[in-house]
Amino acid sequence: MAITLMDLPYDKGGLEPHISSHTLEFHHGKHHNAYVENTNKLVQGTDLENDDLETMIKKTAGDDARIGIFNNSAQVWNHSFYWQCMKPKGGGLPTGPIAERINADFGDYEAFMEEFKAAGATQFGSGWAWLVLDNDRLKIVKTSNADTPIAHGLKPVLTVDVWEHAYYLDYQSRRPDYLYSYVDKLINWDFVNSCLG
Ligand code: MN
């Protein structure tokens, strides 16, 4: 069963002016799609070809001989998750159960957001910043390149892509400005709540 490219959960222009349709056209249509095509090509004829994405990722994590499959399949998963973490007119104060969980585990929303943005800003080179559940406690982690928390027994509830292709067309090298927009204007808290269960 081939891995497929998920549709964006909004129009290509739906996140403007914070993320342009031009960025989404490349990021989803070219980058994400290439990870899907590469994964399908690489697993063809192997023991992984009938596995679902999460199984492929877990089976190849830490296996140097299959690093290409890990990188591509993890990037497929990470991007599918990232698209769902955003919505038009999102961002700002959390609503629902996540609001209380953030207060309990970080003190308050401000402390959480400063730590989340700092994680994205200080990830050296390409990678991701995440809010994860670690044994039922919320925690912020960073991963490099394609690496993903699901390969480390953590449960993601929010992520931001800090590869340059995520923001360069709209923000050039101003990654902190992209992170500010992401947090203030784009986070889909309903999706985050749906990941807590
Ligand atoms: Mn990306």
PDB file of C-alpha atoms and ligand atoms in Angstrom, residues 27 31-32 35 75 79 82-83 127-128 161-166, ligand 1:
ATOM      1  CA  HIS A  27       6.497  23.235   0.699  1.00  0.00           C
ATOM      2  CA  HIS A  31       9.057  19.188  -0.719  1.00  0.00           C
ATOM      3  CA  HIS A  32       6.408  17.108   1.058  1.00  0.00           C
ATOM      4  CA  TYR A  35       9.375  12.803   0.585  1.00  0.00           C
ATOM      5  CA  GLN A  75       9.589  13.814   6.883  1.00  0.00           C
ATOM      6  CA  HIS A  79       4.827  17.449   7.485  1.00  0.00           C
ATOM      7  CA  TYR A  82       2.634  20.189  10.833  1.00  0.00           C
ATOM      8  CA  TRP A  83      -0.123  21.101   8.341  1.00  0.00           C
ATOM      9  CA  GLY A 127      14.831  20.672  12.093  1.00  0.00           C
ATOM     10  CA  TRP A 128      11.684  20.947  14.147  1.00  0.00           C
ATOM     11  CA  ASP A 161       8.963  23.253  10.908  1.00  0.00           C
ATOM     12  CA  VAL A 162      12.127  25.361  11.093  1.00  0.00           C
ATOM     13  CA  TRP A 163      13.769  24.154   7.885  1.00  0.00           C
ATOM     14  CA  GLU A 164      14.489  27.234   5.766  1.00  0.00           C
ATOM     15  CA  HIS A 165      12.050  26.020   3.082  1.00  0.00           C
ATOM     16  CA  ALA A 166       9.230  26.592   5.606  1.00  0.00           C
TER      17      ALA A 166
HETATM   18 MN    MN B   1       9.350  21.280   5.650  1.00  0.00          MN
END
